[in-house]
Short mmCIF file of C-alpha atoms and ligand atoms in Angstrom, two decimals:
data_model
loop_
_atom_site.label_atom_id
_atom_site.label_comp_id
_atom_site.label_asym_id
_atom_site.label_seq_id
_atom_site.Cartn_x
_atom_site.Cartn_y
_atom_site.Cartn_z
CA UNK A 1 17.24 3.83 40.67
CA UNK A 2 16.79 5.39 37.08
CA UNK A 3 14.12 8.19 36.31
CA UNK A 4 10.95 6.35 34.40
CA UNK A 5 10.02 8.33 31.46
CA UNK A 6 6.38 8.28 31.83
CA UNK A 7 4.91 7.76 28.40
CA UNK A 8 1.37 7.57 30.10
CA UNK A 9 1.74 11.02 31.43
CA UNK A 10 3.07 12.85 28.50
CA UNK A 11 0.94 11.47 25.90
CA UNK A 12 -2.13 12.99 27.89
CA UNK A 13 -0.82 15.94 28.84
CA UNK A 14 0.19 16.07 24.61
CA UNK A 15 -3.37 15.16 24.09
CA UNK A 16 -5.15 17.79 26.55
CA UNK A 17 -3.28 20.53 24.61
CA UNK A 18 -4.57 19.38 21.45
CA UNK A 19 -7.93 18.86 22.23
CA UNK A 20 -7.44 22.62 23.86
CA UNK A 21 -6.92 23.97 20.14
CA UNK A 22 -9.37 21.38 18.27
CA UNK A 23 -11.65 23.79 20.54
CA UNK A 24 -10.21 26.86 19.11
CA UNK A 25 -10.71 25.69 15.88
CA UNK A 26 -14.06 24.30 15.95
CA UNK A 27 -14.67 27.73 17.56
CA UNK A 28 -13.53 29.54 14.13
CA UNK A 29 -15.38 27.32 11.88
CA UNK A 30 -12.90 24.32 11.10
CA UNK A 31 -13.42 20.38 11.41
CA UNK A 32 -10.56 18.07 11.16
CA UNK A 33 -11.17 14.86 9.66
CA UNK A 34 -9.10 11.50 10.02
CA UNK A 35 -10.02 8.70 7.59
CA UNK A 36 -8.49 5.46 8.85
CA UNK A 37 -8.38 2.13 6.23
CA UNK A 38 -8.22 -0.65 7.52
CA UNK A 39 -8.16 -3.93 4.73
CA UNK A 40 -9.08 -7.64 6.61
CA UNK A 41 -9.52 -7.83 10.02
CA UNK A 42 -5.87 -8.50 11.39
CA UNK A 43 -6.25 -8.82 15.61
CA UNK A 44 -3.62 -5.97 16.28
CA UNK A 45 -4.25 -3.81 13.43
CA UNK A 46 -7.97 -4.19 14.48
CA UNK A 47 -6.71 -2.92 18.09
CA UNK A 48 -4.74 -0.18 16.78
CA UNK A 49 -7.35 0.89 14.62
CA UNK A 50 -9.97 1.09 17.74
CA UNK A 51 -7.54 3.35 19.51
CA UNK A 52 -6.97 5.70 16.78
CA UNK A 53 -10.66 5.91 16.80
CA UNK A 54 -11.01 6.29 20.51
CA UNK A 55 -8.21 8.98 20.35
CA UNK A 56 -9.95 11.36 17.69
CA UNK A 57 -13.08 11.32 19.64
CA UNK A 58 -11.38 12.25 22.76
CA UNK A 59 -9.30 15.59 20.73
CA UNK A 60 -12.62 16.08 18.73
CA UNK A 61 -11.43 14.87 15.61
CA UNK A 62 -14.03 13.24 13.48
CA UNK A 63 -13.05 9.74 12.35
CA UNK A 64 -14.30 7.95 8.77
CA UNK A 65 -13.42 4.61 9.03
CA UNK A 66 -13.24 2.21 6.14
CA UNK A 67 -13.10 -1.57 7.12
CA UNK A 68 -12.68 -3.30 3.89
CA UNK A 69 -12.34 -7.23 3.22
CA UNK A 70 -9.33 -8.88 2.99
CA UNK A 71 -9.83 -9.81 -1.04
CA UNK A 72 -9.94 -6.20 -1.62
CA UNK A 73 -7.99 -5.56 -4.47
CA UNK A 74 -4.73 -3.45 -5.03
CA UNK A 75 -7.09 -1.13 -7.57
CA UNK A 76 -9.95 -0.84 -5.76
CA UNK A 77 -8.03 0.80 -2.16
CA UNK A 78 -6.04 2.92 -5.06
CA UNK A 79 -9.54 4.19 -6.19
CA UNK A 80 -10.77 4.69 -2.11
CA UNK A 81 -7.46 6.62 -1.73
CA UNK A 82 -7.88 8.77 -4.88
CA UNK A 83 -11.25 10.08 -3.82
CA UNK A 84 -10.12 10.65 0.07
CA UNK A 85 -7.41 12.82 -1.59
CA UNK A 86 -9.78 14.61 -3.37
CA UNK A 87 -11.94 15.63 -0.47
CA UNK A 88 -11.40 18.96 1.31
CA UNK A 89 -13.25 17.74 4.38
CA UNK A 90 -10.54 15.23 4.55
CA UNK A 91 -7.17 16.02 6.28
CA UNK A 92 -5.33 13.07 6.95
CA UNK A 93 -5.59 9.68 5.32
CA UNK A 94 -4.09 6.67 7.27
CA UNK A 95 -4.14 3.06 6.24
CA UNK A 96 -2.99 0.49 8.99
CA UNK A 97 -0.40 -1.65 8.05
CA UNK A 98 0.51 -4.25 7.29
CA UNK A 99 -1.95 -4.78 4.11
CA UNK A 100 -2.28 -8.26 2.86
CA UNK A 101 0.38 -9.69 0.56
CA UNK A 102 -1.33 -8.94 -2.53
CA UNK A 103 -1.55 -4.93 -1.81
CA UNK A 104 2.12 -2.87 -2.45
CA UNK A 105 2.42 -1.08 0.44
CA UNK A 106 4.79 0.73 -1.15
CA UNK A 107 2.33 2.15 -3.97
CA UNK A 108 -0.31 2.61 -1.57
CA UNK A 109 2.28 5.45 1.09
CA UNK A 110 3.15 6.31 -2.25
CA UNK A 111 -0.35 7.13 -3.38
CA UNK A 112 -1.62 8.82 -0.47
CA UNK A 113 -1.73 12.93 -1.00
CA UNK A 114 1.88 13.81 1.36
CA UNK A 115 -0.53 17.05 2.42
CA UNK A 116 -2.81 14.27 4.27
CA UNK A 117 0.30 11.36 5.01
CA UNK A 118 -0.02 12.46 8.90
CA UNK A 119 1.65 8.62 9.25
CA UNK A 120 4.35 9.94 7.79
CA UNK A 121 5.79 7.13 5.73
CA UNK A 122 5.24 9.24 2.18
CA UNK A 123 8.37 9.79 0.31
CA UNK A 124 7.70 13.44 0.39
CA UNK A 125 7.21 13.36 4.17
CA UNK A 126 10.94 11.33 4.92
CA UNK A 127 12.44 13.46 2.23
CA UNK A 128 11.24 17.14 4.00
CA UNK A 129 12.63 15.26 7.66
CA UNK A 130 15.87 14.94 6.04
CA UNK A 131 16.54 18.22 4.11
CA UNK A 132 14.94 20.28 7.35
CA UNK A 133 11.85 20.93 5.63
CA UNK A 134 8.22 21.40 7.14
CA UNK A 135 6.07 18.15 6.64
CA UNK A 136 4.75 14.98 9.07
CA UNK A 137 6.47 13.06 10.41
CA UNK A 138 6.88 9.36 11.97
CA UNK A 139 4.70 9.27 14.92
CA UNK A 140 7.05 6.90 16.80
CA UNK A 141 9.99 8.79 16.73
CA UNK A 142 8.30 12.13 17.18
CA UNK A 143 7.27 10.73 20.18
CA UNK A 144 10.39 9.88 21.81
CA UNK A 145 11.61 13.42 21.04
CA UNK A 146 8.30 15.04 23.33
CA UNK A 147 10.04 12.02 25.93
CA UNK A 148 13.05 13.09 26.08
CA UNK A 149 12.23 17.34 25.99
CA UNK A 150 9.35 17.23 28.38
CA UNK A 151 11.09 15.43 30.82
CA UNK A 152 13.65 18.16 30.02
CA UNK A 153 16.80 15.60 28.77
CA UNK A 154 18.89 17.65 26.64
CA UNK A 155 20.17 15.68 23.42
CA UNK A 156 22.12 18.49 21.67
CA UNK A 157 25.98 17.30 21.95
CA UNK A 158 24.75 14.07 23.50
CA UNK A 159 26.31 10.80 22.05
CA UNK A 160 22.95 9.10 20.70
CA UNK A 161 22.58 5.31 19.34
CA UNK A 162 19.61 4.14 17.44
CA UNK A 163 19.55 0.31 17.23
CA UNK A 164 17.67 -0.21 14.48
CA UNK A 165 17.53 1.31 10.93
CA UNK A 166 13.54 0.62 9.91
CA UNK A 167 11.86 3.70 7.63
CA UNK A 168 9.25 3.49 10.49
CA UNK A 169 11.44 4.02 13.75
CA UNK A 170 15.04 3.61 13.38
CA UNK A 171 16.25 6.25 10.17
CA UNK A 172 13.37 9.01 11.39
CA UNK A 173 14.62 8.37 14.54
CA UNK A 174 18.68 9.14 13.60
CA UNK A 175 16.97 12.08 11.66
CA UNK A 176 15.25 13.82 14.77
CA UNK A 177 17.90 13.22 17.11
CA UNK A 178 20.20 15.15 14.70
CA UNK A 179 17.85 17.78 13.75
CA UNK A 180 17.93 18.10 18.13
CA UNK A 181 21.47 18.55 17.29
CA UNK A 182 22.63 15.03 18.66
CA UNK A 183 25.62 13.30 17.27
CA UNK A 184 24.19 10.29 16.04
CA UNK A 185 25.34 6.89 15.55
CA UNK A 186 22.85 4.15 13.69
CA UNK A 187 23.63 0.11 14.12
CA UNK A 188 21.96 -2.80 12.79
CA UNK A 189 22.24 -6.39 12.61
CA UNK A 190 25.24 -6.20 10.56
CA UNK A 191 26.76 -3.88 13.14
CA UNK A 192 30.23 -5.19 14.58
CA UNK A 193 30.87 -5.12 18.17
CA UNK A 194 27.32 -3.64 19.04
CA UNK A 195 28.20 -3.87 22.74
CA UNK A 196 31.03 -1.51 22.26
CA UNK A 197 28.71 1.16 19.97
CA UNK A 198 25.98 1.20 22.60
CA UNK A 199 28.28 2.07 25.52
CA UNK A 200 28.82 5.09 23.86
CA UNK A 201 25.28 6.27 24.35
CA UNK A 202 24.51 8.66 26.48
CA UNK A 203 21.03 8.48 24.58
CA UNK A 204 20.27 4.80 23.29
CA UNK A 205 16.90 3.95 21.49
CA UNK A 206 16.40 0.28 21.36
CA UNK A 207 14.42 -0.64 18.00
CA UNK A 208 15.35 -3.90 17.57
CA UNK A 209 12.04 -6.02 17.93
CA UNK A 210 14.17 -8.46 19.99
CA UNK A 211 12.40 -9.28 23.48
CA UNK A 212 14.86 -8.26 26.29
CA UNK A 213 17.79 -7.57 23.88
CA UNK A 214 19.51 -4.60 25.09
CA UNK A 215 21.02 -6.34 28.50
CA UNK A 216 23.24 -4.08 31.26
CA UNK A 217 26.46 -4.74 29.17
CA UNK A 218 25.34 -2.86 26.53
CA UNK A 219 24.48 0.28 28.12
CA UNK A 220 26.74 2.72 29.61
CA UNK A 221 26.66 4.07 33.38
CA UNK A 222 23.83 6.98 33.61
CA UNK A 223 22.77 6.69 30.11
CA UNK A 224 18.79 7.68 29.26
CA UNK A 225 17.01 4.13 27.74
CA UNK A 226 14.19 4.46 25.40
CA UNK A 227 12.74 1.32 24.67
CA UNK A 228 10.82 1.09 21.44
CA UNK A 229 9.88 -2.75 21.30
CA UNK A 230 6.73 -4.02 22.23
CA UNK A 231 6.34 -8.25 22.96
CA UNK A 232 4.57 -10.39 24.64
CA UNK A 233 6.97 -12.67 26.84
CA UNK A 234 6.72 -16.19 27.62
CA UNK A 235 3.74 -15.43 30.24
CA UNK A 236 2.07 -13.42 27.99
CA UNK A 237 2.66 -10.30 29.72
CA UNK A 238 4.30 -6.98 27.44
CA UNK A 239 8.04 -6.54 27.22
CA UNK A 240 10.34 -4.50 25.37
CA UNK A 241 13.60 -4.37 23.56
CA UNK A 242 15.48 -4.06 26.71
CA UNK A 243 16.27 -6.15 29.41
CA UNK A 244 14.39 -3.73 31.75
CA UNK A 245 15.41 -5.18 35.05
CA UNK A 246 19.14 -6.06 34.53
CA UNK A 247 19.04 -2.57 33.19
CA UNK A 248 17.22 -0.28 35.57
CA UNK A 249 19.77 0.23 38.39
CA UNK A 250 22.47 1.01 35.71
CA UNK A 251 21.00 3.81 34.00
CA UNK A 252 19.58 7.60 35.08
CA UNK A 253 16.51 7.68 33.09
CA UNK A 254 14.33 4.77 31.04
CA UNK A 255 11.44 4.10 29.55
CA UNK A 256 9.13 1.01 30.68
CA UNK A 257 6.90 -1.44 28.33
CA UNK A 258 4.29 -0.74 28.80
CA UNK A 259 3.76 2.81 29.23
CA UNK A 260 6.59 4.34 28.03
CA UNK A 261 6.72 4.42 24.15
CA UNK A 262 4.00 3.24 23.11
CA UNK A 263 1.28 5.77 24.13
CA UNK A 264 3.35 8.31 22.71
CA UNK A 265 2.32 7.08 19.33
CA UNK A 266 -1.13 7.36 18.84
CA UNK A 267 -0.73 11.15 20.38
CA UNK A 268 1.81 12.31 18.11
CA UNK A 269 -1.09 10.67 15.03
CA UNK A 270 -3.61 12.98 16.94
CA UNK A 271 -0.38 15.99 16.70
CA UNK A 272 -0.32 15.30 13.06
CA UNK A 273 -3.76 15.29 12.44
CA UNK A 274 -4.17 18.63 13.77
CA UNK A 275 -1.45 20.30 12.61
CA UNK A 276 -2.39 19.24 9.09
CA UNK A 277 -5.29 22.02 9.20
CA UNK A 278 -2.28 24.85 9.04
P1 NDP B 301 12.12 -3.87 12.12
O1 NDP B 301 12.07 -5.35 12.32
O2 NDP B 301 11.62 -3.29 10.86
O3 NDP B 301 13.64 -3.38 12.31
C1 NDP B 301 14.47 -3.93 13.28
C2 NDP B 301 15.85 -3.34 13.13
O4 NDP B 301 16.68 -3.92 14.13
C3 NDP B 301 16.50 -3.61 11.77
O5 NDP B 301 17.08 -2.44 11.26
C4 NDP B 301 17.54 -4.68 12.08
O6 NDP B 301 18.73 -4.56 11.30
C5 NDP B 301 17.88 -4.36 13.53
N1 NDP B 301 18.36 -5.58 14.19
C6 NDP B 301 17.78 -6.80 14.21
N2 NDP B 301 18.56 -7.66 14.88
C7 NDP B 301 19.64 -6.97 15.30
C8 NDP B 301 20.80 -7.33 16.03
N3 NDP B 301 21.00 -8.57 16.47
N4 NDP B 301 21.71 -6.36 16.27
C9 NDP B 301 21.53 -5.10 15.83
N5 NDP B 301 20.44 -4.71 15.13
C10 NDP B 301 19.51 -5.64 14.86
O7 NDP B 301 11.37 -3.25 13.37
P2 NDP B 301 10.69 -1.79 13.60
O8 NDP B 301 11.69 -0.74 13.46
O9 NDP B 301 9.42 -1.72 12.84
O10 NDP B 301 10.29 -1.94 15.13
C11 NDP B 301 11.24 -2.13 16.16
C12 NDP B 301 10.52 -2.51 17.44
O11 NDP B 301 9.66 -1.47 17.81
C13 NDP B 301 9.63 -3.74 17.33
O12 NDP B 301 9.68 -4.44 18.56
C14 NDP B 301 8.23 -3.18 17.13
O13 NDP B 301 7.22 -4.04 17.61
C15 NDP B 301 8.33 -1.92 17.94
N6 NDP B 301 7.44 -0.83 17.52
C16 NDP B 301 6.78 -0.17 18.50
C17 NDP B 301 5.99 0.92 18.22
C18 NDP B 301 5.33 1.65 19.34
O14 NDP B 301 4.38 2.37 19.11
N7 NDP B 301 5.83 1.49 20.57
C19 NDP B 301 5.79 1.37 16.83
C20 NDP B 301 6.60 0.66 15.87
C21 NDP B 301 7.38 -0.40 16.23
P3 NDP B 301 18.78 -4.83 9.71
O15 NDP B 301 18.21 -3.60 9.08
O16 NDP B 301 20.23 -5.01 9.42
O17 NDP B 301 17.95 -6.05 9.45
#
């Protein structure tokens, strides 16, 4: 029976520590402050957005949060992001996406200040990631790196596949792996004989956004599982990329859905948010 990575676990334990020196800062003087965006009131994004919330008053992280309509314009969030930049008392700007058709997301990363991008996704950000440079990065796939290191799995010389080559998960994720020194393999859907790539993992994230995808034949003997995917299956209850239970008995270490990735997220936001006061 494989090790589960417990995402729960590790995300609080990440979270006590920060809180811990939100203290020490608060004790010297200095506030951090998150504003989150959120434009029309999208279910998930709406969930999301709650947590995010919930998580910054947990750390002691002040939270301005901007619900706008959904007929906001392009301009007008251009103009809220502008003077959020502008603000000292500001340190990280976030707006949940996905923004209605109408908005560029693209011109809206873009726009955010990359000093207050703790999301990430700024040019600037992606760009530091992959020359080795100082900057935020990708909360996702930060968080499967704290996975795999605090429950002590080595990844430097390890064979590592990323399935999946998204600028949210899958190319920061190839990135950190081989900044941890990993030698790192990245497939997609025009990948040919996938089966035969991810058997060579001794590391395999799954970040496909398949339900159940990643079956037994695609994973190697012993091989650590991260599963990235979130779904809801046919009974409504949460499932990942992988095939958890045709997968389980075949590997040494996995992560489950839920509790395994997903947590990680929103702590490695609350990570970015206070490391953006340094
Ligand atoms: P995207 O849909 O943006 O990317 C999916 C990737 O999988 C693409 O690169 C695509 O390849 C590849 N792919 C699709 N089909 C196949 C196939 N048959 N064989 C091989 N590769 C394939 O998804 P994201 O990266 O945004 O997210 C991935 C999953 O992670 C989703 O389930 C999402 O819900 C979840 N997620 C979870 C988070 C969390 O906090 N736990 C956060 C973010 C995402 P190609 O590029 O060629 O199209």
């Amino acid at each position: 029976m494989a090790v589960l990575i417990d995402g729960k676990k590790i995300s609080t334990e990440i979270k006590e520590e920060l809180k811990e020196q939100v203290k020490k800062y608060k004790e010297q003087g200095k506030e951090i402050t998150l504003a989150v965006i959120q434009v029309g009131n999208d279910p998930a994004s709406s969930v999301y957005v709650r947590n995010k919330k919930k998580a910054c008053e947990y750390i002691g992280i002040n939270s301005l949060a901007y619900e706008l309509e959904e007929s906001t314009t392009e301009e007008e969030l251009l103009k809220l992001i502008g003077e959020l930049n502008g603000r000292d008392d500001v340190n990280g700007i976030l707006v949940q996406l996905p923004l209605p058709a109408h908005i560029n997301e693209d011109k809206i990363i873009e726009t955010i200040d990359s000093k207050k991008d703790v999301d990430g996704f700024h040019p600037m950000s992606v760009g530091a990631l992959s020359i080795g440079r100082k900057g935020f990065v990708s909360c996702t796939p930060a968080g499967i790196i704290q996975l795999l290191k605090r429950s002590n799995i080595d990844i430097a010389g390890k064979e590592c596949v990323v399935v999946g080559r998204s600028n949210i998960v899958g190319k920061p994720m190839a990135m950190l792996l081989l900044r941890e020194n990993g030698t790192v393999t990245i497939a997609h859907s025009k990948t040919k004989n996938l089966k035969e790539v991810t058997k060579r993992a001794d590391i395999l994230v799954a970040a496909v956004g398949k339900p159940k995808f990643i079956t037994a034949d695609y994973v190697k003997e012993g091989a650590v599982v991260i599963d990235v995917g979130i779904h809801r299956n046919e009974d409504n209850k949460l499932c990942g990329d992988v095939d958890f239970d045709s997968v389980v008995d075949k590997v040494s270490a996995i992560t489950p859905v839920p509790g395994g990735v997903g947590p990680m997220t929103i702590a490695m936001l609350m990570y970015n948010c206070v490391n953006s006061v340094m």
